CSV table of C-alpha atoms in Angstrom, one decimal:
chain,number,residue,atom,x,y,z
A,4,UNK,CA,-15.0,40.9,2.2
A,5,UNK,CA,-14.2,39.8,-1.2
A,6,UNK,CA,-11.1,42.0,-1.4
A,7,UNK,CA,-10.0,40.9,2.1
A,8,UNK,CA,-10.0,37.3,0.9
A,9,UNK,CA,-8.2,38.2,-2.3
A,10,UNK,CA,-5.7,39.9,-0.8
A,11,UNK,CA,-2.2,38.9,-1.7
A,12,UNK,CA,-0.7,38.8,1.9
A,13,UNK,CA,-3.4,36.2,2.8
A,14,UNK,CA,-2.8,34.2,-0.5
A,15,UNK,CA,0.8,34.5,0.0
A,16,UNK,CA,0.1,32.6,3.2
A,17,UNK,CA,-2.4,30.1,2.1
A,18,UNK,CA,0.4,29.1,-0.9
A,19,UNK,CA,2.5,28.6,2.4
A,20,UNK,CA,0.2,26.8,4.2
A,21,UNK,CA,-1.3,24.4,1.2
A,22,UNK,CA,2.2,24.2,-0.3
A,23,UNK,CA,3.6,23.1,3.4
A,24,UNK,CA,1.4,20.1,3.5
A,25,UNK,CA,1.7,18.5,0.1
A,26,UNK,CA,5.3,18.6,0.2
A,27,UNK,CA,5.1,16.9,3.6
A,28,UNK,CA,2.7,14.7,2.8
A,29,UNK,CA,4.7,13.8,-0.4
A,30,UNK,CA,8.0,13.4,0.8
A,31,UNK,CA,6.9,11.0,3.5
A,32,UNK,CA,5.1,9.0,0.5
A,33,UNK,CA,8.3,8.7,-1.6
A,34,UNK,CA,10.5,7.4,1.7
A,35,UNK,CA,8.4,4.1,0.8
A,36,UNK,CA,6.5,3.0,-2.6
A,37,UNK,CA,5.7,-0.2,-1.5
A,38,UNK,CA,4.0,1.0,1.4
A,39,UNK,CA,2.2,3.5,-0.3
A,40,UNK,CA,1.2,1.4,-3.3
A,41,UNK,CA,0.0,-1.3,-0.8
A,42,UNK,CA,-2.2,1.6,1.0
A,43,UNK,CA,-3.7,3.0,-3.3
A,44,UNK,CA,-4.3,-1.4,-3.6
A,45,UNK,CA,-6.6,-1.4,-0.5
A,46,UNK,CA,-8.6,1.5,-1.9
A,47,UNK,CA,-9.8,-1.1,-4.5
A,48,UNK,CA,-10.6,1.9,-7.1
A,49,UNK,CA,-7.4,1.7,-9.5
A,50,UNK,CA,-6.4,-1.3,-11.6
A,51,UNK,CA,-3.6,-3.8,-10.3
A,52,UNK,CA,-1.3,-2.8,-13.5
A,53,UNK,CA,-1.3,0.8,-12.6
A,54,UNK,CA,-1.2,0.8,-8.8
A,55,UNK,CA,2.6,1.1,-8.8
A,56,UNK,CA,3.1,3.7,-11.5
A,57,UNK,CA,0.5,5.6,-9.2
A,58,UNK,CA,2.6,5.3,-6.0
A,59,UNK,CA,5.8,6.1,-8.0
A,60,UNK,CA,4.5,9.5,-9.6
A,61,UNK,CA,1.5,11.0,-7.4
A,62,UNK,CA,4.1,11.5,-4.2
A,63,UNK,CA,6.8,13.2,-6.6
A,64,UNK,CA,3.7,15.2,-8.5
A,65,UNK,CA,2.5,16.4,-5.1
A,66,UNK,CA,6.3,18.0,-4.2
A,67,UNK,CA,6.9,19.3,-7.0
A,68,UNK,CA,3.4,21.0,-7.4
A,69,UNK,CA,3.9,21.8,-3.7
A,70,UNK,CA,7.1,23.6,-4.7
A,71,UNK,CA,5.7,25.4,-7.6
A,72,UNK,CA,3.2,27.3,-5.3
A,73,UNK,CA,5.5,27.4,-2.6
A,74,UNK,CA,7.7,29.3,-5.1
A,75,UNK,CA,4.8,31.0,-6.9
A,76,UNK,CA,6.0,29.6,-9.9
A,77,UNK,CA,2.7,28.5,-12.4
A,78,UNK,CA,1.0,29.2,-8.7
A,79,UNK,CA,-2.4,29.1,-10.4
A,80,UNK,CA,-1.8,25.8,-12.3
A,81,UNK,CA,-0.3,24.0,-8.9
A,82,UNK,CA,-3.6,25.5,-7.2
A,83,UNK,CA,-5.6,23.6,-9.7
A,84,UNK,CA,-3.9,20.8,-10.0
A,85,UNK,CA,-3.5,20.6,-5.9
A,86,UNK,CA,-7.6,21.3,-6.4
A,87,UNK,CA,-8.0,18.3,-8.4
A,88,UNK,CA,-6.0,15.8,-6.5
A,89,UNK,CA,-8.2,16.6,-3.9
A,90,UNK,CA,-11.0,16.0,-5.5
A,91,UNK,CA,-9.4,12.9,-5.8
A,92,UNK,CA,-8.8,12.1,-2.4
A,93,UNK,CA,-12.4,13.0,-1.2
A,94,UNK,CA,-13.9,11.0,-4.5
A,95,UNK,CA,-12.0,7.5,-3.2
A,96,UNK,CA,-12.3,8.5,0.6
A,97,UNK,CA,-16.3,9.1,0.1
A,98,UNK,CA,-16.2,5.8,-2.3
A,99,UNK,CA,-15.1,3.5,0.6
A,100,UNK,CA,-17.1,5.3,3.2
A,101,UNK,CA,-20.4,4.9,1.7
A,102,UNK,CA,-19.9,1.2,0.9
A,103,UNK,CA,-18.6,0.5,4.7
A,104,UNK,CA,-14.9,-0.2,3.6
A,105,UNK,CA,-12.4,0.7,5.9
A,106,UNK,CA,-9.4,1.8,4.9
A,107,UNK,CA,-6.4,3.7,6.0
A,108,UNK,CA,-5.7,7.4,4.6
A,109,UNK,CA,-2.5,6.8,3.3
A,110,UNK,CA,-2.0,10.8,3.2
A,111,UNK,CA,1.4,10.6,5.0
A,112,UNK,CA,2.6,7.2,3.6
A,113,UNK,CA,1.7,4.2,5.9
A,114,UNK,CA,0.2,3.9,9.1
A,115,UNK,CA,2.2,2.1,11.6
A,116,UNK,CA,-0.8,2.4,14.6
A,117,UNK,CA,-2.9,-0.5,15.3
A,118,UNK,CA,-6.5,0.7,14.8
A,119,UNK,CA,-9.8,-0.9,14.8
A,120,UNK,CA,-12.1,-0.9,11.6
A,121,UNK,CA,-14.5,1.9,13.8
A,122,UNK,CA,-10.8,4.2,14.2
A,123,UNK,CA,-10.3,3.8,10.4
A,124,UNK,CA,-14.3,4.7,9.5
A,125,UNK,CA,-13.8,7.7,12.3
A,126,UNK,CA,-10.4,8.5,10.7
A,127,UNK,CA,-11.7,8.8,7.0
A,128,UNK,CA,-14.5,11.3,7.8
A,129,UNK,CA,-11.9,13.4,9.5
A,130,UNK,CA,-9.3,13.2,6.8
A,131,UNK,CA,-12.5,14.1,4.1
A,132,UNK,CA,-12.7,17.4,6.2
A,133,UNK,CA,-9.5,18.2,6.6
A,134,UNK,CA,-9.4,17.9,2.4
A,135,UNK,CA,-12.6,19.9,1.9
A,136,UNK,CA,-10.6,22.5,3.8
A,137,UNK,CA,-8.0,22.6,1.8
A,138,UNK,CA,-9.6,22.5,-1.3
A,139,UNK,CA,-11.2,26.2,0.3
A,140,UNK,CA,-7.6,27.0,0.3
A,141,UNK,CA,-6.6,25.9,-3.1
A,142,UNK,CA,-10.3,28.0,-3.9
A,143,UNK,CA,-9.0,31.3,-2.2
A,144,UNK,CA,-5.5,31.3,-4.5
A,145,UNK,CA,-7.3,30.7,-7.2
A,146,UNK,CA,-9.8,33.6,-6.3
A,147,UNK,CA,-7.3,35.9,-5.3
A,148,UNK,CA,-5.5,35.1,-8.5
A,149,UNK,CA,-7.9,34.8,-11.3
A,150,UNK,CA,-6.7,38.2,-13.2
A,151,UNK,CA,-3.7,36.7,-13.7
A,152,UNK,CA,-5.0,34.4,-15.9
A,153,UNK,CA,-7.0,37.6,-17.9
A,154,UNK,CA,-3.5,39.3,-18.2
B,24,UNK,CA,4.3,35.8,-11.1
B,25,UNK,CA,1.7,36.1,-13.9
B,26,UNK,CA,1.4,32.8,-16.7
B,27,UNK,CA,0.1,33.0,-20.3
B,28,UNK,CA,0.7,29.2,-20.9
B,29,UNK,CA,-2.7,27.1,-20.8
B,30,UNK,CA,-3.2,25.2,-17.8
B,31,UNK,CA,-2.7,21.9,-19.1
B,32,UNK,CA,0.6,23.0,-20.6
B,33,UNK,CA,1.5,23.6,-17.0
B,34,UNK,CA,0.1,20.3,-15.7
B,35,UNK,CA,2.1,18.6,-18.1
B,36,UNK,CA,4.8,20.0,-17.3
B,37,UNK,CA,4.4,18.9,-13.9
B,38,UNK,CA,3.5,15.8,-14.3
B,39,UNK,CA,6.6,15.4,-17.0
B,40,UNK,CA,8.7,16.2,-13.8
B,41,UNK,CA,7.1,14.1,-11.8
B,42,UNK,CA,7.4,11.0,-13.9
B,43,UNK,CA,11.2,11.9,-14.3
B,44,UNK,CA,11.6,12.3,-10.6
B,45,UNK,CA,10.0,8.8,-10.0
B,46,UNK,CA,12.0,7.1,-12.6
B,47,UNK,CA,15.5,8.7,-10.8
B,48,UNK,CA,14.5,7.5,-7.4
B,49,UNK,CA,13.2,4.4,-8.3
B,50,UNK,CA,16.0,3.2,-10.3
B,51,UNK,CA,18.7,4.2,-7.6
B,52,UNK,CA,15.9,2.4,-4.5
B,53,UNK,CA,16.8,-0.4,-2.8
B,54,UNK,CA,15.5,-3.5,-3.3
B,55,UNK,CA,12.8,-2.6,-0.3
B,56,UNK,CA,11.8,0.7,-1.8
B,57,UNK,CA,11.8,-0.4,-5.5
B,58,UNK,CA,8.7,-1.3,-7.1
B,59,UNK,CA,8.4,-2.6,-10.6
B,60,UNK,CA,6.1,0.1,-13.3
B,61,UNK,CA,3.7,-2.6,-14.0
B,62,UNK,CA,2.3,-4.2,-10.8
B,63,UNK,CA,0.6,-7.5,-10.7
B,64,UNK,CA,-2.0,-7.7,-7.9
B,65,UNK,CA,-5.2,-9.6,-7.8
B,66,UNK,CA,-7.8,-9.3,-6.6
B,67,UNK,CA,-8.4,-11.4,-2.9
B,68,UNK,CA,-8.8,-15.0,-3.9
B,69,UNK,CA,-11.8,-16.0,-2.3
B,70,UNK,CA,-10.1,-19.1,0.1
B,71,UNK,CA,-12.1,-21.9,1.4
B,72,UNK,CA,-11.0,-23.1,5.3
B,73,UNK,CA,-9.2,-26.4,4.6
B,74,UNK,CA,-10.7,-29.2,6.8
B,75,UNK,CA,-7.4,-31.2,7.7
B,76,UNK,CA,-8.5,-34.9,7.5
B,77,UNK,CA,-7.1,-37.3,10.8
B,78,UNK,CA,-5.8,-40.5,10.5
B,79,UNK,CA,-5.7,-42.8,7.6
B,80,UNK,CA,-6.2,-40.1,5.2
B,81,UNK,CA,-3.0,-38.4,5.5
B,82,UNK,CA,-1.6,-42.1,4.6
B,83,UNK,CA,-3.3,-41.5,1.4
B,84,UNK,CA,-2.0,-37.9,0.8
B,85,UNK,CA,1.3,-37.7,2.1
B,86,UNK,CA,2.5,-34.3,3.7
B,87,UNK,CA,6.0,-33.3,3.8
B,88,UNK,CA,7.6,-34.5,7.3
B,89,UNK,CA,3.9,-35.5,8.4
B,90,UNK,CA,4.6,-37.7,11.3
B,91,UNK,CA,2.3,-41.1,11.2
B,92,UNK,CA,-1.3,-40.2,12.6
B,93,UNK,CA,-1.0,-36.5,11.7
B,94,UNK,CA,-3.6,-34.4,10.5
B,95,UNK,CA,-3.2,-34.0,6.4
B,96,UNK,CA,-3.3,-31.2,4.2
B,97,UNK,CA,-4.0,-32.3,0.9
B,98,UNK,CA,-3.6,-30.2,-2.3
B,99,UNK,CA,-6.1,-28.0,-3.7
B,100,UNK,CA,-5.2,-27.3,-7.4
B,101,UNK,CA,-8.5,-26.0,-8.2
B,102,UNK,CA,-7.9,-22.8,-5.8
B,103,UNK,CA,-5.0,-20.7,-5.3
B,104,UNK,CA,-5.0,-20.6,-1.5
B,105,UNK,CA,-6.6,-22.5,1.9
B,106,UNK,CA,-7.2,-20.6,5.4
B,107,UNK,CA,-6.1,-22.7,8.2
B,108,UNK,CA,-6.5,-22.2,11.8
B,109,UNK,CA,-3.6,-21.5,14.7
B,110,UNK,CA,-4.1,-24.7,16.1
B,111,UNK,CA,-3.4,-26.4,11.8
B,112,UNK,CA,-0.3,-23.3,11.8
B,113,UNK,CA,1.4,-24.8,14.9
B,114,UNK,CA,0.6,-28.3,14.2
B,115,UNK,CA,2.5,-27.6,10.9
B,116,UNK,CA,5.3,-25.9,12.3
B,117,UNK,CA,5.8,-28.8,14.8
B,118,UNK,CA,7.5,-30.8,11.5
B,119,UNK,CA,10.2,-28.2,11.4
B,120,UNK,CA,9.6,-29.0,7.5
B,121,UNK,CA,7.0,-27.1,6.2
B,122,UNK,CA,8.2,-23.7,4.7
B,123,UNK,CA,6.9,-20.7,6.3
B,124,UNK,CA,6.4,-17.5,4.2
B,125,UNK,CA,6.3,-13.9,5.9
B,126,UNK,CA,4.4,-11.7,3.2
B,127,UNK,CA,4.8,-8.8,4.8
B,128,UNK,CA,7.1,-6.0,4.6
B,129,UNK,CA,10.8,-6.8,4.8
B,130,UNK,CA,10.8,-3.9,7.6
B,131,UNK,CA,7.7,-5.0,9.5
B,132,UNK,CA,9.5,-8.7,9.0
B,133,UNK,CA,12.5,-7.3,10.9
B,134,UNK,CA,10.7,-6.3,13.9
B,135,UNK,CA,9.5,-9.2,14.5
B,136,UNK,CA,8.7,-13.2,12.8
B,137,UNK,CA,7.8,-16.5,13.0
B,138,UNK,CA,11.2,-18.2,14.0
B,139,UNK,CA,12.0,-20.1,10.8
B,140,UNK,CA,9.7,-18.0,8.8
B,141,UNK,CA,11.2,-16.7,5.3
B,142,UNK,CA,10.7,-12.7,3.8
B,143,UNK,CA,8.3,-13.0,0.9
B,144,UNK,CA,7.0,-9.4,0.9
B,145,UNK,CA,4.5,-9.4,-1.7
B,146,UNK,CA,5.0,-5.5,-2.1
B,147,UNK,CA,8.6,-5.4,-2.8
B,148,UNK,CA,10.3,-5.3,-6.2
B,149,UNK,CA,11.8,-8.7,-6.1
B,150,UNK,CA,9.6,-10.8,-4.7
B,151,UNK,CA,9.2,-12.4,-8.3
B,152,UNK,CA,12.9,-13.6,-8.0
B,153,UNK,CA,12.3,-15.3,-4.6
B,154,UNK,CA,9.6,-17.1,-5.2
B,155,UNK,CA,11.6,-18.5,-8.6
B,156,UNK,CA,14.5,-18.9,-6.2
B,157,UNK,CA,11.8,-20.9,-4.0
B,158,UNK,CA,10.8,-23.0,-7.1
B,159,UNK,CA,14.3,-23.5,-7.7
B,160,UNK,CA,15.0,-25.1,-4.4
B,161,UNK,CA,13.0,-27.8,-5.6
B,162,UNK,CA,10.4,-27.8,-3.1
B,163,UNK,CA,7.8,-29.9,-3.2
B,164,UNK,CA,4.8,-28.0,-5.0
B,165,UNK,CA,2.3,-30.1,-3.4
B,166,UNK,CA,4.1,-30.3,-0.1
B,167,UNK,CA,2.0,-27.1,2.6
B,168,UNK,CA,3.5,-24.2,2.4
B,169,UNK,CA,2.2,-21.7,5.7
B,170,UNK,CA,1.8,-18.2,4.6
B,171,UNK,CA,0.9,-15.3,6.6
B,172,UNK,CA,0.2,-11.6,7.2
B,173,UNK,CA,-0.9,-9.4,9.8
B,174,UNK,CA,-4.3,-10.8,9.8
B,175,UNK,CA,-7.6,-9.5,9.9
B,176,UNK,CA,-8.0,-7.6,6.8
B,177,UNK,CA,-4.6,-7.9,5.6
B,178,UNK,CA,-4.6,-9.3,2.1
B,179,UNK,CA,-0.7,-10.2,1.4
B,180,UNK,CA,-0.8,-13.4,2.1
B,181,UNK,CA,-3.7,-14.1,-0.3
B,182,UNK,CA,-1.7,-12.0,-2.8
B,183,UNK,CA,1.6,-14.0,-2.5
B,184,UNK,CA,-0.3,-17.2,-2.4
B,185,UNK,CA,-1.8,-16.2,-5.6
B,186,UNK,CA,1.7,-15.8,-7.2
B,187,UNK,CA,2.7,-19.1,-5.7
B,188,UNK,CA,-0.5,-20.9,-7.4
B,189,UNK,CA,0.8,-19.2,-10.7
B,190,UNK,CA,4.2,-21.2,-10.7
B,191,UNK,CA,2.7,-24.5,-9.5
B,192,UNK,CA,2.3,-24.6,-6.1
B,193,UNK,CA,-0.8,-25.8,-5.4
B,194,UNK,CA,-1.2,-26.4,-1.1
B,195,UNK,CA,-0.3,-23.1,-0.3
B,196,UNK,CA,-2.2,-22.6,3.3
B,197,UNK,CA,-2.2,-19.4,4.7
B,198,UNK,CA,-2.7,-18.4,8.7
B,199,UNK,CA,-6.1,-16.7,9.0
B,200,UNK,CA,-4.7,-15.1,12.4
B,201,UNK,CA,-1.4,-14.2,11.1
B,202,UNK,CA,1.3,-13.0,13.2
B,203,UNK,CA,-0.8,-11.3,16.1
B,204,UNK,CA,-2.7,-14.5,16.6
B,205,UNK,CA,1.0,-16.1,16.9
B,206,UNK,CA,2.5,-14.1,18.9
B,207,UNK,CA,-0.3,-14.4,21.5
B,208,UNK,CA,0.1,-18.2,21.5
B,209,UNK,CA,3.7,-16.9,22.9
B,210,UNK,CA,4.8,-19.4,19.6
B,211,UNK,CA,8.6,-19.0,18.9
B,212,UNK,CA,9.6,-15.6,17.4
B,213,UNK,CA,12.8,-14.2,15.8
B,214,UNK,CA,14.1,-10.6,14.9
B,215,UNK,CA,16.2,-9.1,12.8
B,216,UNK,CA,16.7,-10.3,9.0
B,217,UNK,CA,17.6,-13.7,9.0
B,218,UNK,CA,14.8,-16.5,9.6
């Protein structure tokens, strides 16, 4: 089982996969800073100076990790650090849940649907799923890649 | 392809791009995708309703363009911001003289506005240099001034009101409702990028 889910035709695929939607989910951040800062502001977790600096650098960091593992370039460094900004995510997602503060995802830059506070509560729990899932994928490359690091 | 530089060598070197990245396509942005390094937002101003007082009083605070009789709006210097209702916005936009502020995104501003309402959005790069232009213009700074979002939970209006309070403009009133709430009074609208 072990060797099935180290095997480098599925972690070649999972780079894909994982690689796929944080250079998507980047690029549609950088079409608009404002908008995405505005979305990191209503989080209410990260000081007013560095909200923008946030929204300026996370989108690029996430295409250019995105590339990296696409590429297979440093892949077990872009797997981590994909790994921790999804520990990220989930932290300030599960932050706002708990306390009852809805917010929108942000994940793909802004949201131009009209929802209702119980959409955005639904909407978070889903999107904390989706990024425990791919934090299992991020896990897998790193699994399937760990004697690299012992070479 | 197998690494023997540490991790955080990596990450920095990621993150080294990144930040060089953001600096390239934020200086070549627009003014509607620029944002400035250091940002400046406060937290939401907690804003008291503003009772409008009938009659006499507004003899004794004068409104900008306030016809005789009319409800008044007096200052409030000791708070940055006043929500007022949609029956207070379209009195107010009755005198055709008090400003009305859009802080929402240029974009959203174009789709669709209060007819006569200016773009202030608060999460633009130079939204500073309006609002000096606006203090320029030698408004009144203790004339209302109608600001509005999206309403609901929207907080731009609070945050440009909050700027406004900075540089001395102390009856800055903003729609509770914001647009929505205008739009379903079928209130006059404009689109495109002109007031």
């Amino acid at each position: 089982m072990s060797g099935r889910l180290a095997s480098e035709w599925l972690t070649v695929r999972v780079q894909f996969v994982l690689a796929a939607f944080f250079v998507v989910a980047g690029l549609a951040k950088i079409a608009d800073p404002p908008g995405f800062a505005h979305e990191i502001h209503n989080y209410g977790l990260v000081p007013g100076p560095l909200v923008n600096a946030m929204a300026l650098v996370l989108p690029w960091l996430e295409v250019i990790t995105g590339v990296a593992l696409f590429l297979g370039i440093a892949r077990r460094s872009a797997a981590r650090v994909l790994g921790i900004l999804l520990i990220v995510f989930i932290a300030a997602l599960s932050i706002n849940l708990w306390s009852g503060k809805p917010v929108d995802c942000g994940c793909f830059g802004v949201s131009t649907v009209q929802k209702t506070d119980a959409d955005r509560l639904k909407e978070m729990k889903l999107v904390i799923l989706r990024d425990i899932g791919l934090l299992l994928l991020a896990g897998q490359i790193l699994h399937a890649t760990r004697r690299e690091e012992r070479a | 392809m197998r690494s023997r530089r540490p991790f955080w060598v990596e990450a920095a070197g990621f993150l080294v791009l990144a930040l060089l990245a953001a600096a390239v396509s934020n200086a070549v942005a627009g003014p509607e995708r620029r944002l400035k390094w250091i940002g400046s937002y406060q937290a939401k101003a907690a804003a008291a309703p503003v009772k409008p007082t009938p009659g006499a009083a507004a003899a004794a605070t004068p409104s900008l363009g306030a016809p005789a009789g009319a409800k008044a709006f007096p200052p409030h210097p000791d708070k940055a911001s006043a929500d007022i209702s949609g029956e207070d916005v379209v009195e107010l936009y009755s005198r055709k003289t008090v400003p009305f502020l859009d802080a929402r995104r240029t974009s959203v501003y174009r789709d669709g506005h209060i007819a006569g309402a200016r773009p202030f959005s608060v999460w633009e790069a130079d939204v500073d240099d309006k609002i000096k232009a606006f203090f320029a213009e030698g408004t009144d700074q203790s004339a209302p001034i109608v600001v509005y979002c999206s309403g609901g939970n929207c907080e731009d209006s609070h945050m440009l009101a909050e700027k406004l309070y900075l540089v001395g403009f102390d009856n800055v009133l903003i729609y509770k409702d914001g647009y929505p709430d205008w739009v379903q009074r079928n209130m006059p609208v404009t689109k495109g990028s002109e007031p």
